[in-house]
Amino acid sequence: MGVEKGAACGARLRGSGVSDVREFDDYGDLIAAASRKEIRIFCMEEYPANYYLYRQGGDSRFSKAFDYYSGDFRRAVRKGDTRTLALVQRGMAMITDAEQLKLRKKWMGTPVDFTSYGRDLRIALLVFGLVGIALLMWVHALRSAVARRVRDLDFLAYHDSLTGLPNRRRLLERIDDVIASDDKATLAVLFIGLDNFKRVNEGLGHPLGDKLLRYVAALLRVSVSTADTVARLSDDEFAILIKNPTNTASVTAASERILQAVAQPFFLDGQDIFIEASIGISLSPADGKNAVALLKNAAAAMFQAKTDGNGCSFYNAYFTVQAQDLLRLGASLRRALERNEFTLDYQPQACLETGRIVAVEALIRWQSSQGLISPGEFIPYAEETGLIEPIGQWVLQEACQQLARWLEGGMPPIRMAVNISPRQLGKHDLLKQVQSALTASQIPPHLLELEITESALMEHGATATEILVALRELGVFLAIDDFGTGYSSLAYLRHFPVGLLKIDQSFMVGVPEEESAAEITSAIVGMAHTLHMRVLAEGVENAQQWAFLKRIGCDYAQGWYFSRAVSANEIKTMLCTEKSFAQIANGE
């Protein structure tokens, strides 16, 4: 056999007992000797063999005799030497698999087992994969940490670290942004200073003072709309930006809510802490056309309020006087409940067909120490400040008690209509208040009528639906008040469980003389009946309107033609003399 000098196969062949082994300097000499038939078998590595056989044209003259995948060498026999090749192949075919294995081990050594290498490779790949995943996770965590740190730094640049509120810088930017985006926008800036806060820090310590500031910040957030901006300017100074306030009365009402809320005791670390506030107000564009001017003037107004002890002061002196009047009105309203200065009058609602009184609407009156105050003067402000809630609760209780007294006196059963304000409708305890009034008075639930304005229904939407369904299941009769003023449609209102539609009195103007007004009213009555609602027209002031409404099929009427709002005793008299109202119904 021929081998290359120094090749592994030469040593193995000799070690296996092969003595006739001839060594050549290189593969070229080896192939040339085989070509001259000096050797019959030669051993070469597979890849060099392919190369040298190809270069010397031996690839067509020689063929492989054995192909053991030991990774060490191959054995080749000269092509055409059929005798030797046949001898090798015949001998290999005659021995068993076990003998072939022994022969391979003898000539080739133990075959290389790649199993362990495959396992090691898989482990290595797994390790590299885990390392890669860990590296990716670390990179992601690092990027997230950097992004979070950037957000934190950005937040701290524009927010107060103690309360989380926007700081002075953010407030000024927002004011200027609103002015720049809408040159017709009106703004109110409330500058709020806590009175004597320094004493809290000095007497109770800064940790308790910080806790108090966080409480005040939370209180200010809930005292205004979510669309408004609450900011902390310094230790004991805050500011609120109100965009497009309705009027100065609404701004004053917001200020009063804040003053009343701050004046309540704060229970901290087992003790009550009392503080007060002073508020200065500037309005754009009158008091400033940029953020710096508005904030500066609001601060000046706040210091003036501190000096005067008024609690609230506008930068404009005229508005300050107006605000003081409203603040006094709010204080008087609170005392009115305590002093029982409120009374109820009742306006009848009559059936157009029979002239009978079917219901009365309870209307509040305020007999103050300064005289009778119209509901138009105090109800809007009570609604703004939230005082309408205790006032509305008192009206509900008193109206139910009065109906109970009439029924106990033998009067015929009629419905008692009570107005529910938008603020009351937005409260989930309305149902409990109604249940309490019904339980206390023991009147049948179907004799209590709750009137909700069209605008209130649109404002509260899903919340209103939930509450009204619960009230209807309780047995309470429901009515939509002032229909036509809220820009809704009957198609929208049909989703609410109401039984009565009250047409606003503005629709009666020009009825029946003006054809368009008459047609609109007729259309409303017809559509409401289609939706299985009864209809009441408000503001009926003459016989022509009464006759027209009766002719188009309207169910009920309310107005001065029938009766103004009168006392409970006068209603009792009316119920006893229904014959005169029947004459009205018959046109007599």
Coordinates of C-alpha atoms in Angstrom, one line a residue:
M1 CA 0.0 0.0 0.0
G2 CA 1.1 3.5 -0.7
V3 CA 0.9 6.4 1.7
E4 CA 2.2 9.9 2.1
K5 CA 5.2 10.3 4.4
G6 CA 4.1 11.3 7.8
A7 CA 0.4 10.6 7.1
A8 CA -1.6 9.2 10.0
C9 CA -2.8 6.3 7.9
G10 CA 0.8 5.0 7.5
A11 CA 1.4 4.7 11.2
R12 CA -2.0 3.1 11.7
L13 CA -1.5 0.5 8.9
R14 CA 1.9 -0.5 10.4
G15 CA 0.3 -0.6 13.9
S16 CA -2.4 -3.0 12.5
G17 CA 0.2 -5.4 11.1
V18 CA 0.5 -4.3 7.5
S19 CA 4.2 -4.6 6.6
D20 CA 4.2 -3.8 2.9
V21 CA 3.7 0.0 3.3
R22 CA 5.5 2.3 0.9
E23 CA 5.9 6.0 1.7
F24 CA 6.0 8.8 -0.9
D25 CA 7.1 12.4 -0.5
D26 CA 3.7 13.8 -1.6
Y27 CA 0.4 13.0 -3.1
G28 CA 1.7 13.6 -6.7
D29 CA 4.4 10.9 -6.4
L30 CA 1.9 8.6 -4.7
I31 CA -0.6 8.9 -7.6
A32 CA 2.2 8.6 -10.2
A33 CA 3.4 5.3 -8.6
A34 CA -0.1 4.0 -8.7
S35 CA -0.4 5.0 -12.3
R36 CA 2.8 3.0 -13.0
K37 CA 1.2 0.0 -11.1
E38 CA 4.0 0.0 -8.6
I39 CA 1.3 0.0 -5.9
R40 CA -2.1 -1.4 -6.1
I41 CA -3.8 0.4 -3.1
F42 CA -3.0 3.9 -1.7
C43 CA -4.3 5.9 1.2
M44 CA -5.1 9.6 1.0
E45 CA -7.2 12.2 2.8
E46 CA -10.5 12.7 0.9
Y47 CA -10.2 16.4 0.0
P48 CA -6.6 16.4 -1.1
A49 CA -7.2 13.1 -2.9
N50 CA -10.0 14.8 -4.9
Y51 CA -7.8 17.7 -5.7
Y52 CA -4.7 15.8 -6.8
L53 CA -6.6 13.1 -8.7
Y54 CA -8.3 15.9 -10.6
R55 CA -5.1 17.8 -11.4
Q56 CA -3.3 14.7 -12.6
G57 CA -6.2 13.2 -14.4
G58 CA -6.4 10.3 -12.1
D59 CA -10.0 10.8 -11.1
S60 CA -11.1 8.8 -14.1
R61 CA -8.5 6.0 -13.5
F62 CA -9.0 5.3 -9.8
S63 CA -12.0 4.6 -7.6
K64 CA -12.7 4.3 -3.9
A65 CA -12.5 0.9 -2.4
F66 CA -13.5 1.9 1.1
D67 CA -15.2 5.0 2.5
Y68 CA -15.1 4.9 6.2
Y69 CA -16.1 8.1 7.9
S70 CA -13.3 8.1 10.4
G71 CA -12.2 11.6 9.5
D72 CA -8.6 10.3 9.1
F73 CA -8.1 8.7 5.7
R74 CA -9.6 7.0 2.6
R75 CA -8.3 3.9 0.7
A76 CA -8.3 3.8 -3.1
V77 CA -7.7 1.1 -5.6
R78 CA -6.5 1.8 -9.2
K79 CA -9.5 1.8 -11.5
G80 CA -9.3 -1.2 -13.9
D81 CA -7.6 -3.4 -11.3
T82 CA -10.7 -5.5 -11.1
R83 CA -9.0 -8.4 -9.5
T84 CA -7.9 -6.6 -6.4
L85 CA -11.1 -4.6 -6.2
A86 CA -13.2 -7.7 -6.6
L87 CA -11.1 -9.5 -4.0
V88 CA -11.7 -6.7 -1.5
Q89 CA -15.4 -6.4 -2.2
R90 CA -15.9 -10.2 -2.1
G91 CA -14.1 -10.5 1.1
M92 CA -16.1 -7.7 2.7
A93 CA -19.4 -9.3 1.6
M94 CA -18.5 -12.7 3.1
I95 CA -17.9 -11.5 6.6
T96 CA -20.5 -10.6 9.2
D97 CA -21.4 -7.1 10.4
A98 CA -19.5 -7.8 13.6
E99 CA -16.4 -8.9 11.7
Q100 CA -16.7 -5.8 9.5
L101 CA -16.8 -3.7 12.7
K102 CA -13.7 -5.5 14.0
L103 CA -12.0 -5.1 10.7
R104 CA -12.7 -1.4 10.7
K105 CA -11.4 -1.1 14.2
K106 CA -8.3 -2.9 13.2
W107 CA -7.6 -0.9 10.1
M108 CA -9.2 2.4 10.9
G109 CA -9.3 2.6 14.6
T110 CA -12.5 3.3 16.6
P111 CA -15.0 5.3 14.5
V112 CA -15.4 8.8 15.7
D113 CA -18.6 9.2 17.8
F114 CA -20.1 12.6 17.1
T115 CA -22.9 12.2 19.6
S116 CA -21.0 13.9 22.4
Y117 CA -19.9 16.7 20.0
G118 CA -23.6 17.2 18.9
R119 CA -24.6 17.4 22.6
D120 CA -21.8 19.8 23.3
L121 CA -22.9 21.8 20.3
R122 CA -26.5 22.0 21.4
I123 CA -25.4 23.0 24.9
A124 CA -23.1 25.7 23.4
L125 CA -26.0 26.9 21.2
L126 CA -28.3 27.0 24.1
V127 CA -25.8 28.9 26.2
F128 CA -25.2 31.4 23.4
G129 CA -29.0 31.7 23.0
L130 CA -29.5 32.4 26.7
V131 CA -26.7 34.8 26.8
G132 CA -28.2 36.6 23.7
I133 CA -31.6 36.7 25.3
A134 CA -30.1 38.0 28.5
L135 CA -28.2 40.6 26.6
L136 CA -31.4 41.7 24.7
M137 CA -33.3 41.9 28.0
W138 CA -30.5 43.9 29.6
V139 CA -30.5 46.3 26.6
H140 CA -34.3 46.6 26.7
A141 CA -34.2 47.2 30.5
L142 CA -31.4 49.8 30.0
R143 CA -33.4 51.6 27.3
S144 CA -36.6 51.5 29.5
A145 CA -34.7 52.8 32.5
V146 CA -33.2 55.6 30.4
A147 CA -36.6 56.5 28.9
R148 CA -38.2 56.4 32.4
R149 CA -35.5 58.6 33.7
V150 CA -36.0 61.0 30.9
R151 CA -39.8 61.1 31.6
D152 CA -39.1 61.6 35.3
L153 CA -36.8 64.5 34.6
D154 CA -39.3 66.0 32.2
F155 CA -42.0 65.5 34.8
L156 CA -39.9 67.2 37.5
A157 CA -39.1 70.1 35.2
Y158 CA -42.8 70.9 34.8
H159 CA -44.4 69.5 38.0
D160 CA -44.2 70.0 41.8
S161 CA -42.4 67.0 43.4
L162 CA -44.5 67.1 46.6
T163 CA -48.0 67.3 45.2
G164 CA -47.6 66.2 41.6
L165 CA -49.4 69.3 40.4
P166 CA -48.1 71.4 37.4
N167 CA -45.6 74.0 38.6
R168 CA -45.4 77.7 37.7
R169 CA -43.5 77.0 34.5
R170 CA -46.1 74.6 33.2
L171 CA -49.0 76.9 34.2
L172 CA -47.5 79.9 32.4
E173 CA -47.0 77.7 29.3
R174 CA -50.6 76.5 29.4
I175 CA -52.0 80.0 29.7
D176 CA -50.0 81.2 26.8
D177 CA -50.9 78.1 24.7
V178 CA -54.6 78.7 25.2
I179 CA -54.3 82.4 24.3
A180 CA -52.2 81.6 21.2
S181 CA -54.5 78.9 20.0
D182 CA -57.7 80.9 20.5
D183 CA -57.5 84.6 20.5
K184 CA -61.2 84.8 21.5
A185 CA -60.9 82.5 24.5
T186 CA -61.6 84.0 27.9
L187 CA -59.6 82.8 30.9
A188 CA -59.9 83.2 34.7
V189 CA -56.8 82.8 36.8
L190 CA -57.3 82.1 40.5
F191 CA -54.3 82.8 42.7
I192 CA -54.8 81.0 46.0
G193 CA -52.8 81.7 49.2
L194 CA -53.1 79.7 52.3
D195 CA -53.5 82.0 55.4
N196 CA -51.2 81.3 58.4
F197 CA -49.7 78.2 56.8
K198 CA -46.3 79.2 58.2
R199 CA -47.6 78.7 61.7
V200 CA -48.5 75.1 60.8
N201 CA -44.9 74.4 59.7
E202 CA -43.4 76.1 62.7
G203 CA -45.7 74.6 65.3
L204 CA -46.2 71.1 64.0
G205 CA -43.2 70.5 61.8
H206 CA -42.6 70.3 58.1
P207 CA -43.6 66.7 57.6
L208 CA -47.1 67.5 58.8
G209 CA -47.1 70.7 56.7
D210 CA -46.2 68.7 53.6
K211 CA -49.0 66.3 54.3
L212 CA -51.4 69.2 54.7
L213 CA -50.3 70.6 51.3
R214 CA -50.9 67.3 49.6
Y215 CA -54.4 67.3 51.1
V216 CA -55.1 70.8 49.9
A217 CA -53.8 69.9 46.4
A218 CA -56.2 66.9 46.3
L219 CA -59.1 69.1 47.5
L220 CA -58.4 71.7 44.8
R221 CA -58.5 69.0 42.1
V222 CA -62.0 67.9 43.0
S223 CA -63.3 71.5 43.5
V224 CA -63.0 72.4 39.8
S225 CA -63.6 70.7 36.5
T226 CA -61.2 68.2 35.1
A227 CA -60.7 70.6 32.1
D228 CA -59.3 73.2 34.5
T229 CA -55.6 73.3 35.5
V230 CA -54.5 73.3 39.1
A231 CA -50.9 74.2 39.9
R232 CA -48.7 74.8 42.9
L233 CA -46.6 77.9 42.7
S234 CA -44.7 78.0 46.0
D235 CA -44.9 76.7 49.5
D236 CA -48.4 77.9 50.4
E237 CA -49.5 79.3 47.0
F238 CA -51.6 77.5 44.4
A239 CA -53.3 78.7 41.1
I240 CA -56.2 77.5 39.0
L241 CA -56.7 78.2 35.3
I242 CA -60.3 78.1 34.2
K243 CA -60.9 78.2 30.5
N244 CA -64.0 80.0 29.1
P245 CA -65.9 80.5 32.3
T246 CA -69.6 81.2 31.9
N247 CA -69.5 84.5 33.7
T248 CA -68.1 86.1 36.8
A249 CA -70.7 84.5 38.9
S250 CA -69.5 81.0 37.9
V251 CA -65.9 82.1 38.8
T252 CA -67.1 83.4 42.1
A253 CA -69.0 80.2 42.8
A254 CA -65.9 78.2 42.1
S255 CA -63.9 80.4 44.5
E256 CA -66.5 80.0 47.2
R257 CA -66.5 76.2 46.8
I258 CA -62.7 76.4 47.4
L259 CA -62.9 78.7 50.4
Q260 CA -65.6 76.5 52.0
A261 CA -63.7 73.3 51.4
V262 CA -60.4 74.7 52.7
A263 CA -62.1 76.1 55.8
Q264 CA -63.2 72.6 56.8
P265 CA -60.9 71.0 59.5
F266 CA -58.1 68.7 58.2
F267 CA -57.7 65.7 60.6
L268 CA -54.0 64.9 60.6
D269 CA -52.0 62.8 63.0
G270 CA -54.9 62.7 65.5
Q271 CA -55.7 66.4 65.6
D272 CA -57.8 68.9 63.7
I273 CA -56.0 71.6 61.8
F274 CA -57.8 74.7 60.7
I275 CA -56.6 76.9 57.9
E276 CA -58.2 79.5 55.6
A277 CA -57.4 80.8 52.1
S278 CA -57.5 84.0 50.2
I279 CA -58.2 84.1 46.4
G280 CA -57.3 86.7 43.9
I281 CA -58.8 86.5 40.4
S282 CA -57.7 88.0 37.1
L283 CA -59.7 87.7 33.8
S284 CA -58.5 87.8 30.3
P285 CA -58.2 89.8 28.2
A286 CA -59.3 92.6 30.5
D287 CA -56.6 92.0 33.2
G288 CA -53.8 90.8 30.9
K289 CA -53.1 89.4 27.5
N290 CA -50.4 87.0 28.5
A291 CA -49.6 84.5 31.2
V292 CA -47.2 86.6 33.2
A293 CA -49.6 89.6 33.4
L294 CA -52.6 87.5 34.3
L295 CA -50.7 85.7 37.1
K296 CA -49.1 88.9 38.4
N297 CA -52.5 90.6 38.6
A298 CA -54.2 87.6 40.2
A299 CA -51.4 87.6 42.8
A300 CA -52.0 91.3 43.5
A301 CA -55.7 90.7 43.9
M302 CA -55.0 87.8 46.3
F303 CA -52.8 90.1 48.5
Q304 CA -55.7 92.6 48.5
A305 CA -58.1 89.9 49.6
K306 CA -55.7 89.0 52.5
T307 CA -55.5 92.6 53.5
D308 CA -59.2 93.2 53.4
G309 CA -60.1 89.9 54.9
N310 CA -62.7 89.3 52.1
G311 CA -61.6 85.8 51.1
C312 CA -62.0 86.6 47.4
S313 CA -61.1 89.6 45.3
F314 CA -61.0 90.4 41.6
Y315 CA -58.2 92.4 40.1
N316 CA -61.0 94.6 38.6
A317 CA -62.7 96.5 41.5
Y318 CA -66.2 96.3 39.9
F319 CA -66.0 92.5 39.8
T320 CA -64.8 92.4 43.3
V321 CA -68.0 94.2 44.5
Q322 CA -70.1 91.7 42.5
A323 CA -68.2 88.8 43.9
Q324 CA -68.7 90.1 47.5
D325 CA -72.4 90.3 46.8
L326 CA -72.4 86.7 45.6
L327 CA -70.4 85.5 48.6
R328 CA -72.8 87.2 50.9
L329 CA -75.6 85.5 49.0
G330 CA -74.0 82.1 49.5
A331 CA -73.5 82.7 53.2
S332 CA -77.2 83.8 53.5
L333 CA -78.3 80.6 51.6
R334 CA -76.5 78.4 54.1
R335 CA -78.2 80.3 57.0
A336 CA -81.6 80.1 55.2
L337 CA -81.6 76.3 55.6
E338 CA -80.8 76.6 59.3
R339 CA -83.4 79.3 59.9
N340 CA -86.2 77.7 57.9
E341 CA -86.5 80.7 55.6
F342 CA -87.5 78.6 52.6
T343 CA -91.2 77.9 51.8
L344 CA -93.0 76.1 49.0
D345 CA -95.8 77.4 46.7
Y346 CA -97.6 75.1 44.4
Q347 CA -98.8 75.6 40.8
P348 CA -101.6 73.4 39.6
Q349 CA -101.4 71.3 36.5
A350 CA -104.9 70.7 34.9
C351 CA -106.3 68.2 32.5
L352 CA -107.3 70.0 29.3
E353 CA -110.3 67.7 28.8
T354 CA -111.9 67.9 32.2
G355 CA -110.4 70.9 33.8
R356 CA -109.5 68.8 36.9
I357 CA -106.3 69.4 38.8
V358 CA -104.1 66.3 38.3
A359 CA -100.9 67.5 39.8
V360 CA -99.2 70.4 41.4
E361 CA -95.6 71.6 40.9
A362 CA -93.7 72.5 44.1
L363 CA -91.8 75.8 43.6
I364 CA -89.4 77.1 46.2
R365 CA -89.6 80.6 47.7
W366 CA -87.0 82.4 49.9
Q367 CA -88.3 84.8 52.5
S368 CA -85.0 86.3 53.8
S369 CA -84.5 89.0 56.4
Q370 CA -84.1 91.4 53.4
G371 CA -87.4 90.4 51.9
L372 CA -88.6 87.9 49.3
I373 CA -85.8 86.8 47.0
S374 CA -86.8 85.4 43.5
P375 CA -85.7 81.8 42.7
G376 CA -84.1 83.3 39.5
E377 CA -81.6 85.2 41.7
F378 CA -80.4 82.4 44.0
I379 CA -81.1 79.0 42.2
P380 CA -78.4 79.5 39.5
Y381 CA -75.8 80.4 42.2
A382 CA -76.9 77.6 44.4
E383 CA -76.4 75.2 41.4
E384 CA -72.9 76.6 40.8
T385 CA -71.8 76.3 44.5
G386 CA -73.4 72.9 45.1
L387 CA -75.8 74.4 47.7
I388 CA -78.6 73.2 45.5
E389 CA -78.1 69.7 46.8
P390 CA -79.2 70.3 50.4
I391 CA -81.8 72.8 49.2
G392 CA -83.2 70.2 46.7
Q393 CA -83.3 67.6 49.4
W394 CA -85.3 69.9 51.7
V395 CA -87.8 70.6 48.8
L396 CA -88.2 66.9 48.2
Q397 CA -88.9 66.1 51.8
E398 CA -91.2 69.1 52.4
A399 CA -93.3 68.5 49.2
C400 CA -93.8 64.8 50.1
Q401 CA -94.9 65.8 53.6
Q402 CA -97.4 68.4 52.3
L403 CA -98.9 65.8 49.9
A404 CA -99.3 63.4 52.9
R405 CA -101.1 66.2 54.9
W406 CA -103.5 66.8 52.0
L407 CA -104.3 63.1 51.7
E408 CA -104.8 62.7 55.4
G409 CA -107.2 65.7 55.2
G410 CA -109.4 63.8 52.7
M411 CA -108.2 65.6 49.5
P412 CA -108.3 63.6 46.2
P413 CA -105.0 62.0 45.3
I414 CA -102.9 64.2 42.9
R415 CA -99.3 64.0 41.9
M416 CA -96.7 66.1 43.6
A417 CA -94.2 67.3 41.0
V418 CA -90.7 68.1 42.3
N419 CA -87.8 69.6 40.2
I420 CA -84.5 67.7 40.2
S421 CA -81.5 69.8 39.5
P422 CA -78.7 68.6 37.1
R423 CA -76.3 68.4 40.0
Q424 CA -78.8 66.2 42.0
L425 CA -79.2 63.9 39.0
G426 CA -75.5 63.4 38.8
K427 CA -75.4 62.1 42.3
H428 CA -75.9 58.4 43.0
D429 CA -77.5 59.1 46.4
L430 CA -80.6 60.6 44.7
L431 CA -82.4 57.2 44.8
K432 CA -81.7 57.0 48.6
Q433 CA -83.0 60.6 49.1
V434 CA -86.3 59.7 47.2
Q435 CA -86.7 56.4 49.2
S436 CA -86.2 58.4 52.4
A437 CA -88.8 61.0 51.5
L438 CA -91.3 58.3 50.5
T439 CA -90.7 56.4 53.7
A440 CA -91.0 59.4 55.9
S441 CA -94.2 60.7 54.3
Q442 CA -95.8 57.3 53.5
I443 CA -97.2 58.6 50.3
P444 CA -97.7 56.1 47.4
P445 CA -94.7 56.3 45.0
H446 CA -96.8 56.9 41.9
L447 CA -98.0 60.2 43.4
L448 CA -94.5 61.6 43.4
E449 CA -93.5 63.1 40.1
L450 CA -89.8 64.0 39.5
E451 CA -89.2 66.6 36.8
I452 CA -85.8 66.5 35.1
T453 CA -84.8 69.1 32.5
E454 CA -83.9 68.0 29.0
S455 CA -80.4 69.6 29.3
A456 CA -79.7 67.6 32.5
L457 CA -80.6 64.3 30.8
M458 CA -78.2 65.2 27.9
E459 CA -75.4 66.2 30.4
H460 CA -75.5 63.0 32.4
G461 CA -76.4 60.5 29.7
A462 CA -75.7 56.9 30.9
T463 CA -75.7 57.9 34.6
A464 CA -79.1 59.5 34.2
T465 CA -80.5 56.4 32.5
E466 CA -79.4 54.2 35.4
I467 CA -80.8 56.4 38.0
L468 CA -84.1 57.0 36.2
V469 CA -84.6 53.2 35.6
A470 CA -84.1 52.6 39.4
L471 CA -86.6 55.4 40.2
R472 CA -89.2 54.0 37.8
E473 CA -88.8 50.6 39.3
L474 CA -89.5 52.2 42.6
G475 CA -92.8 53.4 41.2
V476 CA -92.0 57.1 40.9
F477 CA -93.6 59.0 37.9
L478 CA -91.0 60.7 35.7
A479 CA -91.3 63.8 33.5
I480 CA -89.0 65.7 31.2
D481 CA -89.2 69.4 32.0
D482 CA -88.6 72.4 29.6
F483 CA -88.6 70.3 26.4
G484 CA -87.2 72.2 23.5
T485 CA -84.5 74.1 25.3
G486 CA -81.9 71.4 25.4
Y487 CA -81.4 70.8 21.6
S488 CA -82.2 67.1 22.0
S489 CA -84.8 65.0 20.0
L490 CA -87.7 62.9 20.9
A491 CA -85.8 59.9 19.3
Y492 CA -83.1 60.5 21.9
L493 CA -85.5 61.0 24.9
R494 CA -87.4 57.8 24.2
H495 CA -84.5 55.8 25.7
F496 CA -85.5 57.3 29.1
P497 CA -88.3 55.7 31.1
V498 CA -90.4 58.9 31.3
G499 CA -94.2 59.2 31.1
L500 CA -94.7 62.9 30.7
L501 CA -93.2 65.6 28.4
K502 CA -93.5 69.2 29.4
I503 CA -93.3 71.6 26.5
D504 CA -91.3 74.7 27.5
Q505 CA -93.3 77.9 27.9
S506 CA -91.3 79.6 25.1
F507 CA -93.2 77.5 22.6
M508 CA -96.5 79.1 23.7
V509 CA -95.4 82.5 22.5
G510 CA -97.4 83.2 19.4
V511 CA -99.7 80.2 19.8
P512 CA -102.2 79.9 18.2
E513 CA -102.0 83.1 16.1
E514 CA -98.6 82.3 14.5
E515 CA -99.0 79.3 12.1
S516 CA -95.4 78.1 12.5
A517 CA -95.6 78.2 16.3
A518 CA -98.8 76.3 16.2
E519 CA -97.5 73.7 13.8
I520 CA -94.4 73.1 15.9
T521 CA -96.4 72.6 19.0
S522 CA -98.8 70.2 17.2
A523 CA -95.9 68.2 15.9
I524 CA -94.4 67.8 19.4
V525 CA -97.7 66.6 20.8
G526 CA -98.2 64.1 18.0
M527 CA -94.7 62.7 18.2
A528 CA -94.8 62.4 22.0
H529 CA -98.1 60.5 21.8
T530 CA -96.5 58.2 19.2
L531 CA -93.8 57.4 21.8
H532 CA -96.5 56.8 24.4
M533 CA -95.8 59.9 26.4
R534 CA -98.4 62.3 27.8
V535 CA -97.9 66.0 27.1
L536 CA -98.2 69.1 29.3
A537 CA -97.8 72.6 27.9
E538 CA -96.3 75.2 30.2
G539 CA -97.0 79.0 30.1
V540 CA -100.7 78.8 29.1
E541 CA -101.9 82.3 29.6
N542 CA -105.3 82.7 27.8
A543 CA -108.4 80.9 26.6
Q544 CA -107.2 80.7 23.0
Q545 CA -104.1 78.8 23.9
W546 CA -106.2 76.5 26.2
A547 CA -108.7 75.8 23.4
F548 CA -105.9 75.2 20.8
L549 CA -104.0 72.8 23.0
K550 CA -107.3 70.9 23.8
R551 CA -108.0 70.7 20.0
I552 CA -104.7 69.2 19.1
G553 CA -104.9 66.6 21.8
C554 CA -102.5 67.9 24.4
D555 CA -103.2 66.2 27.7
Y556 CA -102.4 68.8 30.4
A557 CA -101.8 72.6 30.8
Q558 CA -100.0 74.7 33.4
G559 CA -99.9 78.5 33.5
W560 CA -101.4 81.7 34.8
Y561 CA -104.7 81.3 32.8
F562 CA -105.4 78.4 35.1
S563 CA -103.6 79.5 38.3
R564 CA -100.4 81.1 39.5
A565 CA -98.3 79.3 42.1
V566 CA -100.2 79.6 45.4
S567 CA -99.9 78.4 49.0
A568 CA -100.8 75.0 50.3
N569 CA -104.0 76.2 51.8
E570 CA -105.1 77.8 48.5
I571 CA -104.5 74.5 46.7
K572 CA -106.7 72.8 49.3
T573 CA -109.4 75.3 48.5
M574 CA -109.0 74.7 44.7
L575 CA -109.3 71.0 45.2
C576 CA -112.7 71.5 46.9
T577 CA -114.0 73.8 44.1
E578 CA -113.1 71.9 40.9
K579 CA -116.4 72.9 39.3
S580 CA -115.0 76.3 38.3
F581 CA -112.1 74.7 36.5
A582 CA -114.4 72.4 34.6
Q583 CA -116.1 75.5 33.3
I584 CA -112.8 76.7 32.0
A585 CA -112.3 73.3 30.2
N586 CA -115.7 73.7 28.6
G587 CA -115.0 77.2 27.5
E588 CA -117.6 78.8 29.8

